[in-house]
mmCIF file of C-alpha atoms in Angstrom:
data_model
loop_
_atom_site.group_PDB
_atom_site.id
_atom_site.type_symbol
_atom_site.label_atom_id
_atom_site.label_comp_id
_atom_site.label_asym_id
_atom_site.label_seq_id
_atom_site.Cartn_x
_atom_site.Cartn_y
_atom_site.Cartn_z
ATOM 1 C CA MET A 1 3.450 -21.589 12.490
ATOM 2 C CA ARG A 2 6.298 -21.823 9.873
ATOM 3 C CA SER A 3 4.552 -19.624 7.361
ATOM 4 C CA SER A 4 4.970 -16.792 9.786
ATOM 5 C CA VAL A 5 8.717 -16.997 9.687
ATOM 6 C CA MET A 6 8.663 -17.150 5.945
ATOM 7 C CA LEU A 7 6.432 -14.314 5.770
ATOM 8 C CA ALA A 8 9.133 -12.178 7.774
ATOM 9 C CA ALA A 9 11.797 -13.304 5.710
ATOM 10 C CA GLU A 10 10.124 -12.194 2.727
ATOM 11 C CA ALA A 11 9.511 -8.842 4.236
ATOM 12 C CA ARG A 12 13.193 -8.557 5.138
ATOM 13 C CA ASN A 13 14.081 -9.309 1.430
ATOM 14 C CA ARG A 14 11.792 -6.481 0.080
ATOM 15 C CA PHE A 15 12.979 -3.971 2.591
ATOM 16 C CA VAL A 16 16.540 -4.710 1.656
ATOM 17 C CA ALA A 17 15.654 -4.305 -2.057
ATOM 18 C CA GLU A 18 14.024 -0.970 -1.287
ATOM 19 C CA THR A 19 16.668 0.264 0.977
ATOM 20 C CA ASN A 20 19.753 -1.243 -0.063
ATOM 21 C CA LEU A 21 20.680 -1.918 3.477
ATOM 22 C CA PRO A 22 22.941 -5.110 4.446
ATOM 23 C CA ILE A 23 20.549 -7.911 4.973
ATOM 24 C CA ASP A 24 22.601 -8.964 7.855
ATOM 25 C CA ASN A 25 21.402 -5.691 9.780
ATOM 26 C CA ILE A 26 17.846 -6.902 9.771
ATOM 27 C CA LYS A 27 17.457 -9.901 12.357
ATOM 28 C CA ILE A 28 14.326 -12.215 12.615
ATOM 29 C CA ALA A 29 13.444 -13.023 15.990
ATOM 30 C CA LEU A 30 11.019 -16.187 16.445
ATOM 31 C CA SER A 31 8.698 -15.037 19.119
ATOM 32 C CA LEU A 32 7.359 -17.984 21.466
ATOM 33 C CA ALA A 33 4.580 -17.380 24.245
ATOM 34 C CA ALA A 34 4.351 -18.825 27.432
ATOM 35 C CA TYR A 35 1.988 -21.836 28.111
ATOM 36 C CA GLY A 36 -0.640 -19.706 29.628
ATOM 37 C CA ALA A 37 -1.303 -18.105 26.255
ATOM 38 C CA SER A 38 -2.490 -21.191 24.634
ATOM 39 C CA LEU A 39 -5.356 -21.743 27.526
ATOM 40 C CA PRO A 40 -8.939 -20.858 26.451
ATOM 41 C CA LEU A 41 -8.712 -18.090 29.049
ATOM 42 C CA PRO A 42 -5.179 -16.781 28.652
ATOM 43 C CA HIS A 43 -3.165 -16.695 31.848
ATOM 44 C CA GLU A 44 0.182 -15.713 30.529
ATOM 45 C CA PHE A 45 0.215 -12.552 32.973
ATOM 46 C CA ASP A 46 -0.820 -14.358 36.059
ATOM 47 C CA GLY A 47 0.501 -17.911 35.641
ATOM 48 C CA TYR A 48 -2.536 -19.591 37.085
ATOM 49 C CA TYR A 49 -1.985 -22.791 35.064
ATOM 50 C CA PRO A 50 -4.180 -25.908 35.402
ATOM 51 C CA PRO A 51 -2.686 -29.496 36.439
ATOM 52 C CA PRO A 52 -0.265 -30.818 35.623
ATOM 53 C CA TYR A 53 1.345 -27.590 34.410
ATOM 54 C CA GLY A 54 0.318 -25.816 37.785
ATOM 55 C CA PRO A 55 -1.020 -26.657 41.141
ATOM 56 C CA GLN A 56 -4.766 -25.953 40.410
ATOM 57 C CA ALA A 57 -7.053 -24.471 37.672
ATOM 58 C CA TYR A 58 -8.156 -20.990 37.942
ATOM 59 C CA VAL A 59 -11.697 -20.368 39.432
ATOM 60 C CA TYR A 60 -13.716 -17.310 38.538
ATOM 61 C CA PRO A 61 -15.030 -15.554 40.598
ATOM 62 C CA PRO A 62 -12.489 -16.594 43.195
ATOM 63 C CA ASP A 63 -13.237 -18.464 46.156
ATOM 64 C CA PRO A 64 -12.002 -16.940 49.294
ATOM 65 C CA THR A 65 -11.923 -20.316 51.046
ATOM 66 C CA HIS A 66 -9.754 -21.542 48.304
ATOM 67 C CA PRO A 67 -8.163 -19.069 46.777
ATOM 68 C CA ASN A 68 -6.233 -19.199 43.180
ATOM 69 C CA ARG A 69 -2.650 -19.864 43.370
ATOM 70 C CA ASN A 70 0.191 -20.225 40.634
ATOM 71 C CA ALA A 71 3.032 -21.699 43.029
ATOM 72 C CA PHE A 72 3.437 -25.118 44.613
ATOM 73 C CA ARG A 73 3.697 -25.480 48.564
ATOM 74 C CA GLU A 74 6.647 -26.872 49.857
ATOM 75 C CA ASP A 75 5.064 -30.166 50.356
ATOM 76 C CA GLU A 76 4.339 -30.255 46.633
ATOM 77 C CA ARG A 77 7.873 -30.839 45.058
ATOM 78 C CA ALA A 78 7.129 -33.828 43.254
ATOM 79 C CA GLN A 79 3.959 -32.061 41.570
ATOM 80 C CA GLU A 80 6.374 -28.959 40.862
ATOM 81 C CA ALA A 81 8.886 -31.253 39.271
ATOM 82 C CA GLN A 82 6.222 -33.138 37.054
ATOM 83 C CA SER A 83 4.907 -29.318 35.991
ATOM 84 C CA GLU A 84 8.413 -28.546 35.057
ATOM 85 C CA ASN A 85 8.612 -31.676 32.976
ATOM 86 C CA GLU A 86 5.277 -31.067 31.185
ATOM 87 C CA LEU A 87 6.290 -27.412 30.386
ATOM 88 C CA THR A 88 9.646 -28.534 29.013
ATOM 89 C CA ALA A 89 7.632 -30.905 26.438
ATOM 90 C CA PHE A 90 5.182 -28.208 25.467
ATOM 91 C CA HIS A 91 8.074 -25.781 24.669
ATOM 92 C CA LEU A 92 10.345 -28.413 22.994
ATOM 93 C CA GLU A 93 7.399 -29.452 20.930
ATOM 94 C CA ARG A 94 6.998 -26.144 19.570
ATOM 95 C CA LEU A 95 10.855 -25.592 18.807
ATOM 96 C CA ARG A 96 10.878 -28.821 17.086
ATOM 97 C CA ALA A 97 8.369 -27.896 14.760
ATOM 98 C CA TYR A 98 10.182 -24.894 13.646
ATOM 99 C CA ALA A 99 13.700 -26.810 13.668
ATOM 100 C CA ALA A 100 12.271 -29.744 11.543
ATOM 101 C CA ASP A 101 12.058 -27.595 8.575
ATOM 102 C CA LYS A 102 15.544 -26.373 7.399
ATOM 103 C CA GLU A 103 14.447 -23.502 5.425
ATOM 104 C CA THR A 104 12.461 -22.041 8.187
ATOM 105 C CA TRP A 105 15.182 -22.675 10.811
ATOM 106 C CA ARG A 106 17.867 -20.959 8.659
ATOM 107 C CA ALA A 107 15.719 -17.753 8.416
ATOM 108 C CA VAL A 108 15.310 -17.306 12.229
ATOM 109 C CA ASP A 109 18.213 -15.325 13.911
ATOM 110 C CA VAL A 110 17.131 -15.449 17.372
ATOM 111 C CA LEU A 111 14.575 -17.297 19.880
ATOM 112 C CA ALA A 112 12.516 -15.065 21.775
ATOM 113 C CA PHE A 113 10.541 -16.469 24.408
ATOM 114 C CA GLU A 114 8.216 -13.859 25.605
ATOM 115 C CA THR A 115 5.388 -12.803 28.527
ATOM 116 C CA VAL A 116 6.514 -15.620 30.818
ATOM 117 C CA PRO A 117 5.005 -15.398 34.289
ATOM 118 C CA LEU A 118 6.577 -18.225 36.238
ATOM 119 C CA ALA A 119 10.358 -19.494 37.265
ATOM 120 C CA ARG A 120 9.557 -22.842 36.770
ATOM 121 C CA GLU A 121 8.575 -22.187 33.213
ATOM 122 C CA VAL A 122 11.797 -20.289 32.692
ATOM 123 C CA ARG A 123 13.705 -23.509 34.021
ATOM 124 C CA ALA A 124 11.550 -25.578 31.700
ATOM 125 C CA ILE A 125 12.417 -23.219 28.559
ATOM 126 C CA ARG A 126 15.940 -23.756 29.606
ATOM 127 C CA ARG A 127 15.569 -27.450 29.582
ATOM 128 C CA ALA A 128 13.934 -27.553 26.206
ATOM 129 C CA VAL A 129 16.626 -25.308 24.644
ATOM 130 C CA ALA A 130 19.351 -27.501 25.940
ATOM 131 C CA ILE A 131 17.610 -30.704 24.473
ATOM 132 C CA LEU A 132 17.172 -28.991 21.085
ATOM 133 C CA GLU A 133 20.886 -27.682 21.188
ATOM 134 C CA ASP A 134 21.774 -31.256 21.624
ATOM 135 C CA GLU A 135 19.746 -32.335 18.434
ATOM 136 C CA VAL A 136 20.905 -29.919 16.026
ATOM 137 C CA ALA A 137 24.267 -29.163 14.519
ATOM 138 C CA PRO A 138 26.524 -26.574 16.590
ATOM 139 C CA GLU A 139 26.268 -24.242 13.766
ATOM 140 C CA GLU A 140 22.204 -24.283 13.793
ATOM 141 C CA ARG A 141 21.856 -23.313 17.560
ATOM 142 C CA LYS A 142 20.308 -19.735 18.031
ATOM 143 C CA PRO A 143 21.016 -17.058 20.564
ATOM 144 C CA TRP A 144 17.803 -16.620 22.715
ATOM 145 C CA TRP A 145 16.476 -14.801 25.546
ATOM 146 C CA VAL A 146 13.408 -15.072 28.000
ATOM 147 C CA CYS A 147 11.292 -12.011 28.699
ATOM 148 C CA ALA A 148 9.289 -11.963 31.909
ATOM 149 C CA VAL A 149 6.252 -9.927 32.610
ATOM 150 C CA TYR A 150 5.978 -7.655 35.722
ATOM 151 C CA THR A 151 2.105 -7.320 36.245
ATOM 152 C CA SER A 152 1.382 -4.644 38.451
ATOM 153 C CA GLY A 153 5.140 -4.351 38.967
ATOM 154 C CA GLU A 154 5.934 -7.684 40.445
ATOM 155 C CA PHE A 155 6.851 -11.080 38.893
ATOM 156 C CA PRO A 156 3.878 -12.873 39.033
ATOM 157 C CA GLU A 157 4.627 -15.948 40.744
ATOM 158 C CA GLU A 158 3.929 -16.312 44.077
ATOM 159 C CA ARG A 159 6.239 -17.829 46.940
ATOM 160 C CA ALA A 160 5.835 -21.373 48.138
ATOM 161 C CA SER A 161 4.968 -20.081 51.468
ATOM 162 C CA GLY A 162 1.982 -18.292 50.236
ATOM 163 C CA GLY A 163 0.549 -15.075 51.891
ATOM 164 C CA GLY A 164 0.450 -13.060 48.698
ATOM 165 C CA ALA A 165 4.147 -12.512 48.646
ATOM 166 C CA HIS A 166 5.972 -12.667 45.104
ATOM 167 C CA LEU A 167 9.283 -13.985 44.055
ATOM 168 C CA GLY A 168 12.144 -11.281 44.377
ATOM 169 C CA ALA A 169 14.682 -10.367 41.816
ATOM 170 C CA GLU A 170 17.279 -12.824 43.160
ATOM 171 C CA GLN A 171 14.980 -15.871 42.781
ATOM 172 C CA VAL A 172 13.955 -14.780 39.406
ATOM 173 C CA LEU A 173 17.579 -14.552 38.181
ATOM 174 C CA ALA A 174 18.401 -17.726 39.713
ATOM 175 C CA ALA A 175 15.728 -19.278 37.482
ATOM 176 C CA TYR A 176 17.493 -17.698 34.361
ATOM 177 C CA PHE A 177 21.078 -18.079 35.016
ATOM 178 C CA GLY A 178 21.648 -20.119 38.244
ATOM 179 C CA ASP A 179 22.577 -23.724 38.550
ATOM 180 C CA VAL A 180 19.505 -25.997 38.951
ATOM 181 C CA PRO A 181 19.695 -28.765 41.691
ATOM 182 C CA ALA A 182 19.138 -32.008 40.655
ATOM 183 C CA ALA A 183 15.978 -32.059 42.961
ATOM 184 C CA ARG A 184 14.491 -29.635 40.538
ATOM 185 C CA GLY A 185 14.695 -31.819 37.537
ATOM 186 C CA GLY A 186 12.684 -34.808 39.165
ATOM 187 C CA GLY A 187 16.016 -36.051 40.978
ATOM 188 C CA ARG A 188 17.760 -36.607 37.615
ATOM 189 C CA GLU A 189 21.422 -35.784 37.484
ATOM 190 C CA ASP A 190 21.495 -35.719 33.468
ATOM 191 C CA VAL A 191 19.015 -32.874 32.902
ATOM 192 C CA ARG A 192 20.776 -30.076 31.351
ATOM 193 C CA TYR A 193 19.816 -26.478 31.564
ATOM 194 C CA ALA A 194 20.869 -24.097 28.944
ATOM 195 C CA VAL A 195 21.721 -20.399 29.724
ATOM 196 C CA PRO A 196 20.024 -17.660 28.103
ATOM 197 C CA ASP A 197 21.749 -14.945 26.387
ATOM 198 C CA ALA A 198 19.584 -12.277 27.840
ATOM 199 C CA PHE A 199 16.932 -11.299 30.398
ATOM 200 C CA GLY A 200 13.991 -9.506 29.348
ATOM 201 C CA ILE A 201 10.830 -7.492 30.438
ATOM 202 C CA ASN A 202 8.040 -7.269 28.043
ATOM 203 C CA CYS A 203 4.364 -6.640 27.978
ATOM 204 C CA THR A 204 4.385 -4.576 30.886
ATOM 205 C CA ALA A 205 3.589 -0.810 31.615
ATOM 206 C CA ILE A 206 6.372 1.479 31.323
ATOM 207 C CA ALA A 207 5.392 2.756 34.998
ATOM 208 C CA HIS A 208 6.480 -0.560 36.294
ATOM 209 C CA VAL A 209 9.542 -1.171 34.182
ATOM 210 C CA GLY A 210 12.064 1.178 36.078
ATOM 211 C CA SER A 211 11.566 -0.355 39.330
ATOM 212 C CA ALA A 212 11.799 -3.776 37.892
ATOM 213 C CA VAL A 213 15.061 -3.058 36.000
ATOM 214 C CA ALA A 214 16.594 -1.510 38.870
ATOM 215 C CA SER A 215 15.989 -4.542 41.205
ATOM 216 C CA VAL A 216 17.019 -7.147 38.786
ATOM 217 C CA SER A 217 20.202 -4.943 37.806
ATOM 218 C CA ASP A 218 21.037 -4.851 41.612
ATOM 219 C CA ALA A 219 20.427 -8.647 41.945
ATOM 220 C CA LEU A 220 22.796 -9.351 38.850
ATOM 221 C CA ALA A 221 25.544 -7.450 40.291
ATOM 222 C CA LYS A 222 25.272 -9.381 43.435
ATOM 223 C CA MET A 223 25.273 -12.643 41.524
ATOM 224 C CA HIS A 224 28.235 -11.424 39.590
ATOM 225 C CA ALA A 225 29.951 -10.859 42.817
ATOM 226 C CA THR A 226 29.380 -14.048 44.398
ATOM 227 C CA THR A 227 28.700 -16.821 41.842
ATOM 228 C CA GLY A 228 29.101 -15.535 38.162
ATOM 229 C CA VAL A 229 26.248 -15.873 35.697
ATOM 230 C CA GLY A 230 26.180 -18.925 34.033
ATOM 231 C CA SER A 231 29.852 -18.805 34.289
ATOM 232 C CA VAL A 232 30.433 -16.932 31.219
ATOM 233 C CA LYS A 233 29.603 -13.474 29.773
ATOM 234 C CA LYS A 234 27.654 -10.749 31.062
ATOM 235 C CA PRO A 235 24.046 -11.417 29.804
ATOM 236 C CA TRP A 236 22.195 -8.656 27.694
ATOM 237 C CA LEU A 237 18.871 -6.817 28.742
ATOM 238 C CA VAL A 238 15.838 -6.697 26.597
ATOM 239 C CA LEU A 239 13.173 -4.295 27.123
ATOM 240 C CA LYS A 240 10.009 -4.088 25.250
ATOM 241 C CA PRO A 241 7.379 -2.249 27.535
ATOM 242 C CA ASN A 242 3.677 -1.654 26.564
ATOM 243 C CA GLY A 243 2.758 1.749 25.051
ATOM 244 C CA GLY A 244 1.041 3.343 27.951
ATOM 245 C CA GLN A 245 -2.158 1.111 28.411
ATOM 246 C CA THR A 246 -2.797 -2.153 30.240
ATOM 247 C CA TYR A 247 -4.749 -5.186 29.311
ATOM 248 C CA ASP A 248 -7.864 -6.127 31.718
ATOM 249 C CA MET A 249 -8.170 -9.831 31.591
ATOM 250 C CA GLU A 250 -11.618 -9.596 32.889
ATOM 251 C CA THR A 251 -13.138 -7.285 30.172
ATOM 252 C CA ARG A 252 -10.770 -8.205 27.576
ATOM 253 C CA LYS A 253 -9.859 -4.399 26.679
ATOM 254 C CA TRP A 254 -7.286 -2.040 26.786
ATOM 255 C CA GLY A 255 -7.294 1.016 28.937
ATOM 256 C CA TRP A 256 -6.086 2.940 31.583
ATOM 257 C CA TYR A 257 -5.921 1.256 35.063
ATOM 258 C CA SER A 258 -3.983 1.369 38.462
ATOM 259 C CA GLY A 259 -3.385 5.083 38.272
ATOM 260 C CA GLU A 260 -1.251 4.856 35.270
ATOM 261 C CA THR A 261 0.055 8.093 33.482
ATOM 262 C CA ARG A 262 -0.658 8.365 29.849
ATOM 263 C CA ALA A 263 2.647 8.164 28.564
ATOM 264 C CA GLN A 264 2.808 7.747 24.984
ATOM 265 C CA GLY A 265 4.807 8.976 21.966
ATOM 266 C CA GLU A 266 7.662 11.143 23.004
ATOM 267 C CA GLU A 267 7.192 11.008 26.849
ATOM 268 C CA TRP A 268 6.830 7.179 26.567
ATOM 269 C CA ALA A 269 10.374 7.067 24.836
ATOM 270 C CA GLU A 270 11.964 9.555 27.164
ATOM 271 C CA ARG A 271 10.831 7.538 30.099
ATOM 272 C CA LEU A 272 12.306 4.239 28.366
ATOM 273 C CA GLY A 273 15.571 6.205 27.505
ATOM 274 C CA GLU A 274 16.119 7.307 31.175
ATOM 275 C CA ILE A 275 15.463 3.610 32.203
ATOM 276 C CA VAL A 276 18.057 2.399 29.533
ATOM 277 C CA HIS A 277 20.574 4.900 30.401
ATOM 278 C CA THR A 278 20.267 4.120 34.234
ATOM 279 C CA ALA A 279 20.628 0.443 33.646
ATOM 280 C CA ALA A 280 23.782 0.856 31.321
ATOM 281 C CA GLU A 281 25.354 2.933 34.006
ATOM 282 C CA LYS A 282 25.075 -0.365 36.314
ATOM 283 C CA GLY A 283 27.676 -1.998 34.242
ATOM 284 C CA VAL A 284 26.241 -5.526 34.745
ATOM 285 C CA TRP A 285 24.758 -6.038 31.115
ATOM 286 C CA GLY A 286 26.604 -7.057 28.001
ATOM 287 C CA GLY A 287 24.213 -4.881 26.010
ATOM 288 C CA ILE A 288 20.873 -3.489 25.934
ATOM 289 C CA LEU A 289 18.092 -4.383 23.251
ATOM 290 C CA VAL A 290 15.240 -1.770 23.260
ATOM 291 C CA GLY A 291 11.782 -1.633 21.697
ATOM 292 C CA GLY A 292 8.057 -1.977 22.094
ATOM 293 C CA CYS A 293 5.143 -4.189 22.830
ATOM 294 C CA CYS A 294 1.320 -3.926 22.760
ATOM 295 C CA LYS A 295 0.069 -0.272 21.794
ATOM 296 C CA THR A 296 3.456 0.921 20.671
ATOM 297 C CA GLY A 297 3.851 1.812 16.963
ATOM 298 C CA GLU A 298 5.670 4.092 14.702
ATOM 299 C CA LYS A 299 5.507 7.144 16.619
ATOM 300 C CA GLU A 300 6.880 5.594 19.919
ATOM 301 C CA LEU A 301 9.982 3.893 18.124
ATOM 302 C CA ARG A 302 10.664 7.015 16.039
ATOM 303 C CA ALA A 303 11.092 8.867 19.122
ATOM 304 C CA LEU A 304 12.963 6.236 20.868
ATOM 305 C CA SER A 305 15.379 6.247 18.198
ATOM 306 C CA LYS A 306 16.062 9.949 18.762
ATOM 307 C CA VAL A 307 16.337 9.396 22.447
ATOM 308 C CA LEU A 308 18.774 6.989 22.351
#
C-alpha cells in the first residue's frame, strides 16, 4: 500500500526533472476505495454489504421472496449504527496505515475516497477522517473528498422504506455536509464528523453524470440557502466519469449496456465540458476538479484540456 505512494512520488520527481515544471503544481491523491471493493465479489457499485457492514449478504441469483437490499429498515437503527461503526473502523485502519509512515504521509497531498455507494459509508468516512485529524499534527491534515457512484443514473442506496426507491440528492448531500444526529453515532454525543472539501462523482457513465450533477447542484443551492454547508465555505465538485463503457458485474467485462452511446475521445470531452460549464454557472461550487475514470486515456484527457 505505502509503496504505491512512493512510486507516485518518484514518478512526479522524474516528470519535474524532465519538464522543469514546479513540483508544487503536481499533486498526489491517495485513492481509497469503498469497503465493497474489498469483498471477494466486489460491491462498490451497488452497496450490498454483508453483516455487520450491511443488512444482509448478497444472494445470487436473487431470491424474489427475500430480495437483496443495501439499506436498513426503520426498525433496524441499532444495526445501522453498528454498521457505521464497523465501516468507520475499516476506513480508519487504512488511513492509519499510511499516516504511520511519515515519509509516505508527507508525499500525499489529498485524500480521495472513491466509488462510494452508501450514505452511511460517507458518514463513516467522515468519522474516520475526524479521528485521524485528532491524531496527527494540524499541519499534517490533508484536504479530502468523497466520490459517489451513480450506477444507472441513481445513487445506489435504497430508501429505508424499501420499494426500490433510492436516496435523493438532498439525502446524499446531508450525509456529506449535514450535521449528524447523535442517534446516527450510536447515541454518542462525542462523535465528530469531519466535513469533506469536495463532493464528487466517479466511475459513472457520462450519460448519467449530467443529470446527477444537476440534481446535486440544485440540492446544494437549497442547503446553502437554508442551513449553510458545513458552516464554512462552498465545497468543490470532483468529476471523473468513465470513458464510454459500463462494467458488467455478472460477466466481469466492459461493454456497451443500457442503451449507452459510444461517447469517446472528443465527443466524451465535449459532453463533460458542457456538464462542467453548466455546473459552474450554478454558482454553488467553490471550484471544479475534472478528469477521467475507467476506460479514459490520453486521447480523452487531451481533448478535455482543449474543451476546458
